[in-house]
PDB file of C-alpha atoms in Angstrom:
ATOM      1  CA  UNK A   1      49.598  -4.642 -31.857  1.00 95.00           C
ATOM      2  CA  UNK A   2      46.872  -4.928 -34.546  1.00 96.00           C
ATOM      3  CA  UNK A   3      46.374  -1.790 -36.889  1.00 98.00           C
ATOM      4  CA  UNK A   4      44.070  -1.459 -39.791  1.00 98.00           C
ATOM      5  CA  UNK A   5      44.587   1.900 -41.370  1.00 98.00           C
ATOM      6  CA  UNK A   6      42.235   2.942 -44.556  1.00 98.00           C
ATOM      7  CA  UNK A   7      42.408   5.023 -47.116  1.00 97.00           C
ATOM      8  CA  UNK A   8      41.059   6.035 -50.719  1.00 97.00           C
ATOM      9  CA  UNK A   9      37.960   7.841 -49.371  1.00 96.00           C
ATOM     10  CA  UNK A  10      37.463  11.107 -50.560  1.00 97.00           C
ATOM     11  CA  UNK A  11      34.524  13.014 -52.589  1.00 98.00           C
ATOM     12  CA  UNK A  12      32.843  11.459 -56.121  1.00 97.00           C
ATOM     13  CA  UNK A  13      30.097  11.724 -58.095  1.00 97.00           C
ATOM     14  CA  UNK A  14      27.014   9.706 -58.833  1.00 97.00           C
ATOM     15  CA  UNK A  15      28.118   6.950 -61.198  1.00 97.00           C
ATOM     16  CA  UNK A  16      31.533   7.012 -60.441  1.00 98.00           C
ATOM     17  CA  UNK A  17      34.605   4.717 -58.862  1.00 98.00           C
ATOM     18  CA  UNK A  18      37.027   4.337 -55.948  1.00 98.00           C
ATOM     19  CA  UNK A  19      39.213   1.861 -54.390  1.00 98.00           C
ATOM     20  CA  UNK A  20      39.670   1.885 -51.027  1.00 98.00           C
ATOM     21  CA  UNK A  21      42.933   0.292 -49.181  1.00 98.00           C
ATOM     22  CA  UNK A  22      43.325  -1.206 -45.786  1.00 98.00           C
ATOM     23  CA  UNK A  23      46.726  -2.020 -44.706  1.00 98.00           C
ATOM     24  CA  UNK A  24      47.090  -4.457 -42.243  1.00 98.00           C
ATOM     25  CA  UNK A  25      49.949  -4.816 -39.481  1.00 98.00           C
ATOM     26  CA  UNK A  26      50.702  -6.573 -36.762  1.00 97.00           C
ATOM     27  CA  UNK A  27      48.893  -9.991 -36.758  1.00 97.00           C
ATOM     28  CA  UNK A  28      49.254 -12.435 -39.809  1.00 97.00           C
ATOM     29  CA  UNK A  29      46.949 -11.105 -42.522  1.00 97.00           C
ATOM     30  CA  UNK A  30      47.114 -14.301 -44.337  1.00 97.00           C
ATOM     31  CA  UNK A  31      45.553 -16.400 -41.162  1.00 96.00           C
ATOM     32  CA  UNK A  32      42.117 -13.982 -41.037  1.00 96.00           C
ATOM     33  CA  UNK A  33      39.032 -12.970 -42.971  1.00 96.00           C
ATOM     34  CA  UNK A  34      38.234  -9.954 -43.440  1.00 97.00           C
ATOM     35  CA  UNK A  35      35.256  -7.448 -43.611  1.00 97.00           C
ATOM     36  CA  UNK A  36      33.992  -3.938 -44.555  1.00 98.00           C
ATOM     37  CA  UNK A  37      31.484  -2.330 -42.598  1.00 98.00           C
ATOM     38  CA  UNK A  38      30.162   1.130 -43.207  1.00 98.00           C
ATOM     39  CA  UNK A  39      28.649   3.713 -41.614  1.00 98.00           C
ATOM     40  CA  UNK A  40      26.091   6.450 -42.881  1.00 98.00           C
ATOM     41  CA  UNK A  41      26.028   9.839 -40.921  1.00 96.00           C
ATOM     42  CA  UNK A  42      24.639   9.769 -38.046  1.00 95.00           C
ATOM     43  CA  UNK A  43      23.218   6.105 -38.655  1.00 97.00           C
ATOM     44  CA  UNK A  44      24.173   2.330 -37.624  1.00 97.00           C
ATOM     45  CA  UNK A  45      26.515  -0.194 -38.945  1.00 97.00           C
ATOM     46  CA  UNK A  46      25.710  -1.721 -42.065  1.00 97.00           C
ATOM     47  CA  UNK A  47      28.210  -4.882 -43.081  1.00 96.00           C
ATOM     48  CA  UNK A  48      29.158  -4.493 -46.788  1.00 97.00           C
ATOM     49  CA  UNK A  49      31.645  -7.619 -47.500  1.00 97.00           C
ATOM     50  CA  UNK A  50      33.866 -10.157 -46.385  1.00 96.00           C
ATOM     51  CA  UNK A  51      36.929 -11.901 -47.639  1.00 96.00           C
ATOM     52  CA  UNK A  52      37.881 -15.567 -46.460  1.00 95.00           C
ATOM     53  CA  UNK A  53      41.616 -15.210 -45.511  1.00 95.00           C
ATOM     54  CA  UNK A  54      43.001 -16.803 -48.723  1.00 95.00           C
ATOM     55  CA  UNK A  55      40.588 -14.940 -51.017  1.00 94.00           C
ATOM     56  CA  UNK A  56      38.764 -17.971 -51.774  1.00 94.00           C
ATOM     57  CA  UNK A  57      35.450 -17.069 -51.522  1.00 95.00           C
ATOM     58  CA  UNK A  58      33.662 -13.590 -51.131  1.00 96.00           C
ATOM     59  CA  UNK A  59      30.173 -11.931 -49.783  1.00 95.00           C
ATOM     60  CA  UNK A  60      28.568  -9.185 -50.219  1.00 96.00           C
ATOM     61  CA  UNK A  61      25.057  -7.547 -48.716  1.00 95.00           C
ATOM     62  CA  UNK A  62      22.851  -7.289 -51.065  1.00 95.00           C
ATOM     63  CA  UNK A  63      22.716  -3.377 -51.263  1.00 96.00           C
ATOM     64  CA  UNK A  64      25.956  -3.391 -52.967  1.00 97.00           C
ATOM     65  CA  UNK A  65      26.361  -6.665 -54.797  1.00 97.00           C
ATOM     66  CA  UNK A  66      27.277  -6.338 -58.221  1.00 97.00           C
ATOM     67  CA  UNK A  67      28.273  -3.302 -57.951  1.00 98.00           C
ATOM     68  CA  UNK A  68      31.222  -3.592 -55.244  1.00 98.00           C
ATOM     69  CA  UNK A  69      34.461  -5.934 -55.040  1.00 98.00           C
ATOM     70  CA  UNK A  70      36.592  -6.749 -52.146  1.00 98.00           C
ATOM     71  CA  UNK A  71      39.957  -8.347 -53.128  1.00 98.00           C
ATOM     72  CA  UNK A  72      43.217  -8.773 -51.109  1.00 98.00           C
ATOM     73  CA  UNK A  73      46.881  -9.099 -51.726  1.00 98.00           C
ATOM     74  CA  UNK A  74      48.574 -11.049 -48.722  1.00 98.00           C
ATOM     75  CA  UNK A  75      52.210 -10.473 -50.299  1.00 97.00           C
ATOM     76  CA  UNK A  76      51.021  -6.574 -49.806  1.00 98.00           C
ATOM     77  CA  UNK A  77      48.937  -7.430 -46.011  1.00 98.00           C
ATOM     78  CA  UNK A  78      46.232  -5.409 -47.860  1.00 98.00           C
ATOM     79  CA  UNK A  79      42.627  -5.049 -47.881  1.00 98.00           C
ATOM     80  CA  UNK A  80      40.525  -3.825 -50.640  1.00 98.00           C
ATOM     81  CA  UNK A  81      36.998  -2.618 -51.807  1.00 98.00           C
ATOM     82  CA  UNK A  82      36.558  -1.385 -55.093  1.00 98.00           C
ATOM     83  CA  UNK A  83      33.532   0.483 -55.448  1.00 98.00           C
ATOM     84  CA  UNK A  84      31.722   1.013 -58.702  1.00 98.00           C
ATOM     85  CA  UNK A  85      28.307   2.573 -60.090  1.00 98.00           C
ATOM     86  CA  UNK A  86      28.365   4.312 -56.762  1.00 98.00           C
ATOM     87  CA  UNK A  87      25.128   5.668 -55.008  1.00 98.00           C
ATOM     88  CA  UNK A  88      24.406   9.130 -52.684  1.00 97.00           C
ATOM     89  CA  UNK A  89      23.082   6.496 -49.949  1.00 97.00           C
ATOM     90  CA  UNK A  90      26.885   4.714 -50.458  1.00 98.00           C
ATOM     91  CA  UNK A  91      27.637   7.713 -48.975  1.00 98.00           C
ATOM     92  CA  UNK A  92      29.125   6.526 -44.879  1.00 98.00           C
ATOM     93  CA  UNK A  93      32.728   6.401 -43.220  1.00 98.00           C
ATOM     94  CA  UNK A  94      34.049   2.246 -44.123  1.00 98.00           C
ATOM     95  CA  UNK A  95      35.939   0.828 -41.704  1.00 98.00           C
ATOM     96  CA  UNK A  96      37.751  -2.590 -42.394  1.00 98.00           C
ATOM     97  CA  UNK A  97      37.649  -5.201 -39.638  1.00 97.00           C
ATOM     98  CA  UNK A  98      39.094  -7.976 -39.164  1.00 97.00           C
ATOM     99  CA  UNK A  99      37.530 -11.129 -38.253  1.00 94.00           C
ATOM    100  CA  UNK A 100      37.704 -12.884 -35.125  1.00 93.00           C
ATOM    101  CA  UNK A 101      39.283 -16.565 -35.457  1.00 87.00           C
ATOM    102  CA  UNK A 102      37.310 -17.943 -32.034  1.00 85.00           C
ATOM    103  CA  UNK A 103      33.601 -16.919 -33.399  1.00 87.00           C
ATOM    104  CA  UNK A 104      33.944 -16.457 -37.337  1.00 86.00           C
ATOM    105  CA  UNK A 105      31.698 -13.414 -38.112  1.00 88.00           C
ATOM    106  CA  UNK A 106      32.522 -11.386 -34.978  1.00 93.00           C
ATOM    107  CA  UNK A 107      34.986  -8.684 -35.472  1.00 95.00           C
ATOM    108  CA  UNK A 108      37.503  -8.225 -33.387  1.00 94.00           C
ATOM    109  CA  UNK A 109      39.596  -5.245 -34.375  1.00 97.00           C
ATOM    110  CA  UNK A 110      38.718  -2.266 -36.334  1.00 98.00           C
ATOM    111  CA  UNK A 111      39.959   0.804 -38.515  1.00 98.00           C
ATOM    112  CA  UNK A 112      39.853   4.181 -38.096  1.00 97.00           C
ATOM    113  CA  UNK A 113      37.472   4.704 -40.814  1.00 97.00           C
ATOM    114  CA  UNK A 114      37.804   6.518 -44.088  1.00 98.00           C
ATOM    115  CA  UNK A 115      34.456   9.048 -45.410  1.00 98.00           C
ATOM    116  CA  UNK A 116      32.937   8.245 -48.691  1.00 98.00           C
ATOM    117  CA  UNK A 117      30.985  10.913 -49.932  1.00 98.00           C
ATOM    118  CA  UNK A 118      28.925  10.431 -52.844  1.00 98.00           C
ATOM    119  CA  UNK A 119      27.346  13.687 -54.275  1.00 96.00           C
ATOM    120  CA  UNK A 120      27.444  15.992 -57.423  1.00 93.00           C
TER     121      UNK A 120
ATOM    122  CA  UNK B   1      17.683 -11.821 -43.637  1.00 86.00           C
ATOM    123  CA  UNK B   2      17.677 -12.111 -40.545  1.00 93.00           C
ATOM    124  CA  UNK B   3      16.580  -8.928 -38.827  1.00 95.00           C
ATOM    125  CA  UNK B   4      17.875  -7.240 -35.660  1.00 97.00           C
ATOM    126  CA  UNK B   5      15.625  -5.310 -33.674  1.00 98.00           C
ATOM    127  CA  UNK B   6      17.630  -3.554 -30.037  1.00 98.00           C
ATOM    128  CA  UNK B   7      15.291  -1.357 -27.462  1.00 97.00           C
ATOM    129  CA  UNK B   8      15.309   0.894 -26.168  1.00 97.00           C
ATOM    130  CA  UNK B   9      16.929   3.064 -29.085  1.00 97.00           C
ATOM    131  CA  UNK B  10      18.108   5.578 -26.666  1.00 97.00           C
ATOM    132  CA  UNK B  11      18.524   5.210 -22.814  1.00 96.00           C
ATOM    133  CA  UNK B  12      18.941   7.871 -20.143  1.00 96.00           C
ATOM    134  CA  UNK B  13      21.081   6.666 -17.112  1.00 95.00           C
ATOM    135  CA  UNK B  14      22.799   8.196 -13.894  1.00 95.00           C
ATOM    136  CA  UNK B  15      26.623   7.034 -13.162  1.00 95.00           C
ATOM    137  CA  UNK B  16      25.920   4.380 -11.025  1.00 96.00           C
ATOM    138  CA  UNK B  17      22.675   2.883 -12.446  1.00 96.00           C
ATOM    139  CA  UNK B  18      22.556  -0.859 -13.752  1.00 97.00           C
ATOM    140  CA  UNK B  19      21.213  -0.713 -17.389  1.00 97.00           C
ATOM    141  CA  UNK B  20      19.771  -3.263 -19.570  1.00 98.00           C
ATOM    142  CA  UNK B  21      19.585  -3.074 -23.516  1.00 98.00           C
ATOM    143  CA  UNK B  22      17.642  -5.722 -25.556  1.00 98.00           C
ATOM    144  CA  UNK B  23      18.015  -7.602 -28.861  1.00 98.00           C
ATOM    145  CA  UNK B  24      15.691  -9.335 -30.566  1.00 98.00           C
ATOM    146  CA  UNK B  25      16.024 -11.457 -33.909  1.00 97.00           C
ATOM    147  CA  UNK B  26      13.497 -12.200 -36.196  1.00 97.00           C
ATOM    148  CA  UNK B  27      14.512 -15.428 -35.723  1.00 96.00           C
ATOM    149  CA  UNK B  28      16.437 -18.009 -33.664  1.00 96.00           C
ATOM    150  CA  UNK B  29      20.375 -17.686 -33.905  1.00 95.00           C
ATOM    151  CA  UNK B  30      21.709 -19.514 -30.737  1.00 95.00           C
ATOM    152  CA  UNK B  31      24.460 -17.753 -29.467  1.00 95.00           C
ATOM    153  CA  UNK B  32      25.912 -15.997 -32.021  1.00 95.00           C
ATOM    154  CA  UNK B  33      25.340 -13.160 -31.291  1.00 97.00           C
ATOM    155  CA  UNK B  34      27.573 -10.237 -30.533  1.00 97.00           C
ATOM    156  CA  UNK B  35      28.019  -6.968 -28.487  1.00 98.00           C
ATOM    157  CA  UNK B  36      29.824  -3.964 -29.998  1.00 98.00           C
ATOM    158  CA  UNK B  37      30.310  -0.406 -27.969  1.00 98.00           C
ATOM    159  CA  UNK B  38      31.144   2.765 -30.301  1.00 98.00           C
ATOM    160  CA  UNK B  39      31.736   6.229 -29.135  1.00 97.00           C
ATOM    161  CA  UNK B  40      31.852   9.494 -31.289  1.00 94.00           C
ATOM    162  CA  UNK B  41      33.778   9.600 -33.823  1.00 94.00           C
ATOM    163  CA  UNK B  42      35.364   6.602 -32.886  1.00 97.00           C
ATOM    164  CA  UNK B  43      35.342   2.920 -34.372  1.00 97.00           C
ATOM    165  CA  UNK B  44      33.142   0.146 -32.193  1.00 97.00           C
ATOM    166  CA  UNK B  45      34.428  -1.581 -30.433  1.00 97.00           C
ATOM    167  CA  UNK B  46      33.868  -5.790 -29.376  1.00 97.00           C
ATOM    168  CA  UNK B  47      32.792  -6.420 -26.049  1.00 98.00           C
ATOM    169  CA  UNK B  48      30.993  -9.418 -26.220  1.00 98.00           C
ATOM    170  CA  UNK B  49      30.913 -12.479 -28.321  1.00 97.00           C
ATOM    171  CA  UNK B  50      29.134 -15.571 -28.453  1.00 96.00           C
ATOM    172  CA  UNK B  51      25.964 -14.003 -26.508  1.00 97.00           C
ATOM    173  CA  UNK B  52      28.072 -13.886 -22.987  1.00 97.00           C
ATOM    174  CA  UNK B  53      31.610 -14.328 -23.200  1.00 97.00           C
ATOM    175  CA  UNK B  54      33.745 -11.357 -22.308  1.00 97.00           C
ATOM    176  CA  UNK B  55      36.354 -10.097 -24.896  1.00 96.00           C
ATOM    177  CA  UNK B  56      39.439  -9.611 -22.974  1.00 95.00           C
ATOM    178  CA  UNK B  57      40.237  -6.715 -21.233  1.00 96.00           C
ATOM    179  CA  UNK B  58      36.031  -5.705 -21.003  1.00 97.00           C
ATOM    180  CA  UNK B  59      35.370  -4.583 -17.800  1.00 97.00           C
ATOM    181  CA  UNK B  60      33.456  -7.151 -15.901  1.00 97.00           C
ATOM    182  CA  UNK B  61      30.588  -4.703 -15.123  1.00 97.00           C
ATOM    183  CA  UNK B  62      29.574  -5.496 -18.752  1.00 98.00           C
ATOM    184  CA  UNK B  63      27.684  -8.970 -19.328  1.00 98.00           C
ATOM    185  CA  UNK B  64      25.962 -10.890 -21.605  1.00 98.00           C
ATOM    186  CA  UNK B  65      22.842 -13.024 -21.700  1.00 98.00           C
ATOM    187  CA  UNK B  66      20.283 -14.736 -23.958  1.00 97.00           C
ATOM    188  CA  UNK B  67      20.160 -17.513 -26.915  1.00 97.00           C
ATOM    189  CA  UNK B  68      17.696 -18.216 -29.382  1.00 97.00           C
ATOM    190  CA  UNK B  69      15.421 -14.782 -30.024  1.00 97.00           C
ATOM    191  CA  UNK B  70      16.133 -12.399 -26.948  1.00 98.00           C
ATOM    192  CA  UNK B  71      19.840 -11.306 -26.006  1.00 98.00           C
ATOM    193  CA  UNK B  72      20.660  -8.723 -23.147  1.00 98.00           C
ATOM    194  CA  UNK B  73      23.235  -6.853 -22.519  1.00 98.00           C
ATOM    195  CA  UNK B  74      24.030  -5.312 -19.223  1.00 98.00           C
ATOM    196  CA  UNK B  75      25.999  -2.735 -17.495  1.00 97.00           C
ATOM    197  CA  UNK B  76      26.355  -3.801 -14.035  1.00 97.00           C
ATOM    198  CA  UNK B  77      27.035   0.085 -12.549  1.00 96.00           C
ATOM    199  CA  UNK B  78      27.585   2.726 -15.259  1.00 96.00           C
ATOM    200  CA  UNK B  79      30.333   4.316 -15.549  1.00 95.00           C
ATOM    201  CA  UNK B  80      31.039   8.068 -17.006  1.00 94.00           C
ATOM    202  CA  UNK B  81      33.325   6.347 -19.898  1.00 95.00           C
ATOM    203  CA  UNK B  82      30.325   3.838 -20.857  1.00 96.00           C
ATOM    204  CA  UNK B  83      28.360   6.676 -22.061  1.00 92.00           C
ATOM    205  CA  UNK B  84      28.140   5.350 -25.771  1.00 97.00           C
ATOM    206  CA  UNK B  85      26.220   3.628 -28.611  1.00 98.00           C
ATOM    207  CA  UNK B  86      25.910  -0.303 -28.424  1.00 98.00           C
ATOM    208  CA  UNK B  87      25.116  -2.181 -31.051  1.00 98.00           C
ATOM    209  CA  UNK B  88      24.041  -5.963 -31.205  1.00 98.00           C
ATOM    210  CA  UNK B  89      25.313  -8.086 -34.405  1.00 97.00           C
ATOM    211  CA  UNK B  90      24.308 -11.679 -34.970  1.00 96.00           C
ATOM    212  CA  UNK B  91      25.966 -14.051 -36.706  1.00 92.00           C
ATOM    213  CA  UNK B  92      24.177 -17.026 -37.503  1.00 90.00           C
ATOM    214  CA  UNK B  93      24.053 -15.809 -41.267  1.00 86.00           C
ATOM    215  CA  UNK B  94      27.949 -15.861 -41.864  1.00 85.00           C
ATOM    216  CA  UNK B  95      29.409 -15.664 -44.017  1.00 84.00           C
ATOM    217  CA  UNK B  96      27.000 -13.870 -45.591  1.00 82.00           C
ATOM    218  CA  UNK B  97      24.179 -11.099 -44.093  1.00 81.00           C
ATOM    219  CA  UNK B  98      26.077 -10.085 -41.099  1.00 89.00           C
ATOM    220  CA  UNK B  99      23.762  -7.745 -39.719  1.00 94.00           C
ATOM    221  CA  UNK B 100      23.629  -5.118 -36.977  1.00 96.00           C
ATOM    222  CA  UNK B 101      20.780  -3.943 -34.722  1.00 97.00           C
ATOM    223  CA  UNK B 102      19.909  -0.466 -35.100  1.00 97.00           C
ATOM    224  CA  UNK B 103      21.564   0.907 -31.737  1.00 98.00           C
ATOM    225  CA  UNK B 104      21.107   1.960 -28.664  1.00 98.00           C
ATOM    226  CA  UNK B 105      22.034   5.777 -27.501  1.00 98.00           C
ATOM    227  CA  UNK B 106      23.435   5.739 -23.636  1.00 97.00           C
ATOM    228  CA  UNK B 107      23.143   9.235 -22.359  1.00 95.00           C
ATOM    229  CA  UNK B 108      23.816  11.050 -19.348  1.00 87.00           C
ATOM    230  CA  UNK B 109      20.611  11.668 -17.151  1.00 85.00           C
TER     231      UNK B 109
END
């Protein structure tokens, strides 16, 4: 069955870096593109990026662009977001998702989730 | 961007009760549109894409309507385990701008 797990999240400060990690099983990474969506406490879902499924081309929303980058490494089935010049409102649980192949855009399976907190 | 707008933002229903939440886009998107149902804690989950097609294994008490401006989605009879946030996402944008609707609080009455 599919499984996304994440990880990398943890606790920085204003200004700093991390890289967060999605490692993807059971379905053929290669095949899909892929997204992160995040999450703010106690707020909606806010799509932060996608990946075409051979890395080809990449989007970002425009609250993060510039200062995020989400790679992949289909040797490694792995997801990335490397997050730079980060913000207290980048502050939210990402999930990675993975995009459905029968309506491109929907997402179809899901993460657990892994908490970003950004504060000094 | 297009913009997302779902009412009510929170709904208080009865086990049993057939409930109707609304999305609205600033403007049209056809039918892509989708339906996403998270729980606490949890990660959301897809239940239906292209404005009214059922993702497999959805309970059919779920369904989808709507193209162009105004999507529904409804809950036939609720159900204690449908107690939840839904969210609306369209996707006429991709692959850029994917964007969500604000959500929509289910609570028990």
């Amino acid at each position: 069955q599919v499984q996304l797990v994440e990880s990398g999240g943890g606790v920085v400060q204003p200004g700093g870096s991390l890289r967060l990690s999605c490692a993807a099983s059971g379905f053929t990474f290669s095949s899909y593109g892929m997204h992160w969506v995040r999450q703010a406490p106690g707020k909606g879902l806010e799509w932060v990026a996608f990946i075409r499924y051979d890395g080809s081309n990449k989007y970002y929303a425009d609250s993060v662009k510039g200062r995020f980058t989400i790679s992949r490494d289909n040797s490694k089935n792995t997801l990335y977001l490397q997050m730079n010049s980060l913000r207290a409102e980048d502050t939210a649980v990402y999930y990675c998702a993975k995009d459905f192949i029968a309506v491109a855009g929907t997402v179809d399976y899901w993460g657990q989730g892994t908490l970003v907190t950004v504060s000094s | 961007d297009i913009q997302l707008t779902q009412s009510p933002s929170f709904l208080s229903a009865s086990v049993g009760d057939r409930v109707t939440i609304t999305c609205r886009a600033s403007q049209g998107i056809s039918s892509y549109l989708a339906w996403y149902q998270q729980k606490p804690g949890k990660a959301p989950k897809l239940l239906i894409y292209a404005a009214s097609t059922l993702q497999s294994g959805v309970p059919s008490r779920f369904s989808g309507s709507g193209s162009g401006t105004e999507f529904t989605l409804t809950i036939s009879s609720l159900q204690p385990e449908d107690f939840a946030t839904y969210y609306c996402q369209q996707l006429n944008s991709y692959p850029r701008a994917l964007t969500f609707g604000g959500g929509t609080k289910v609570e028990i009455k």
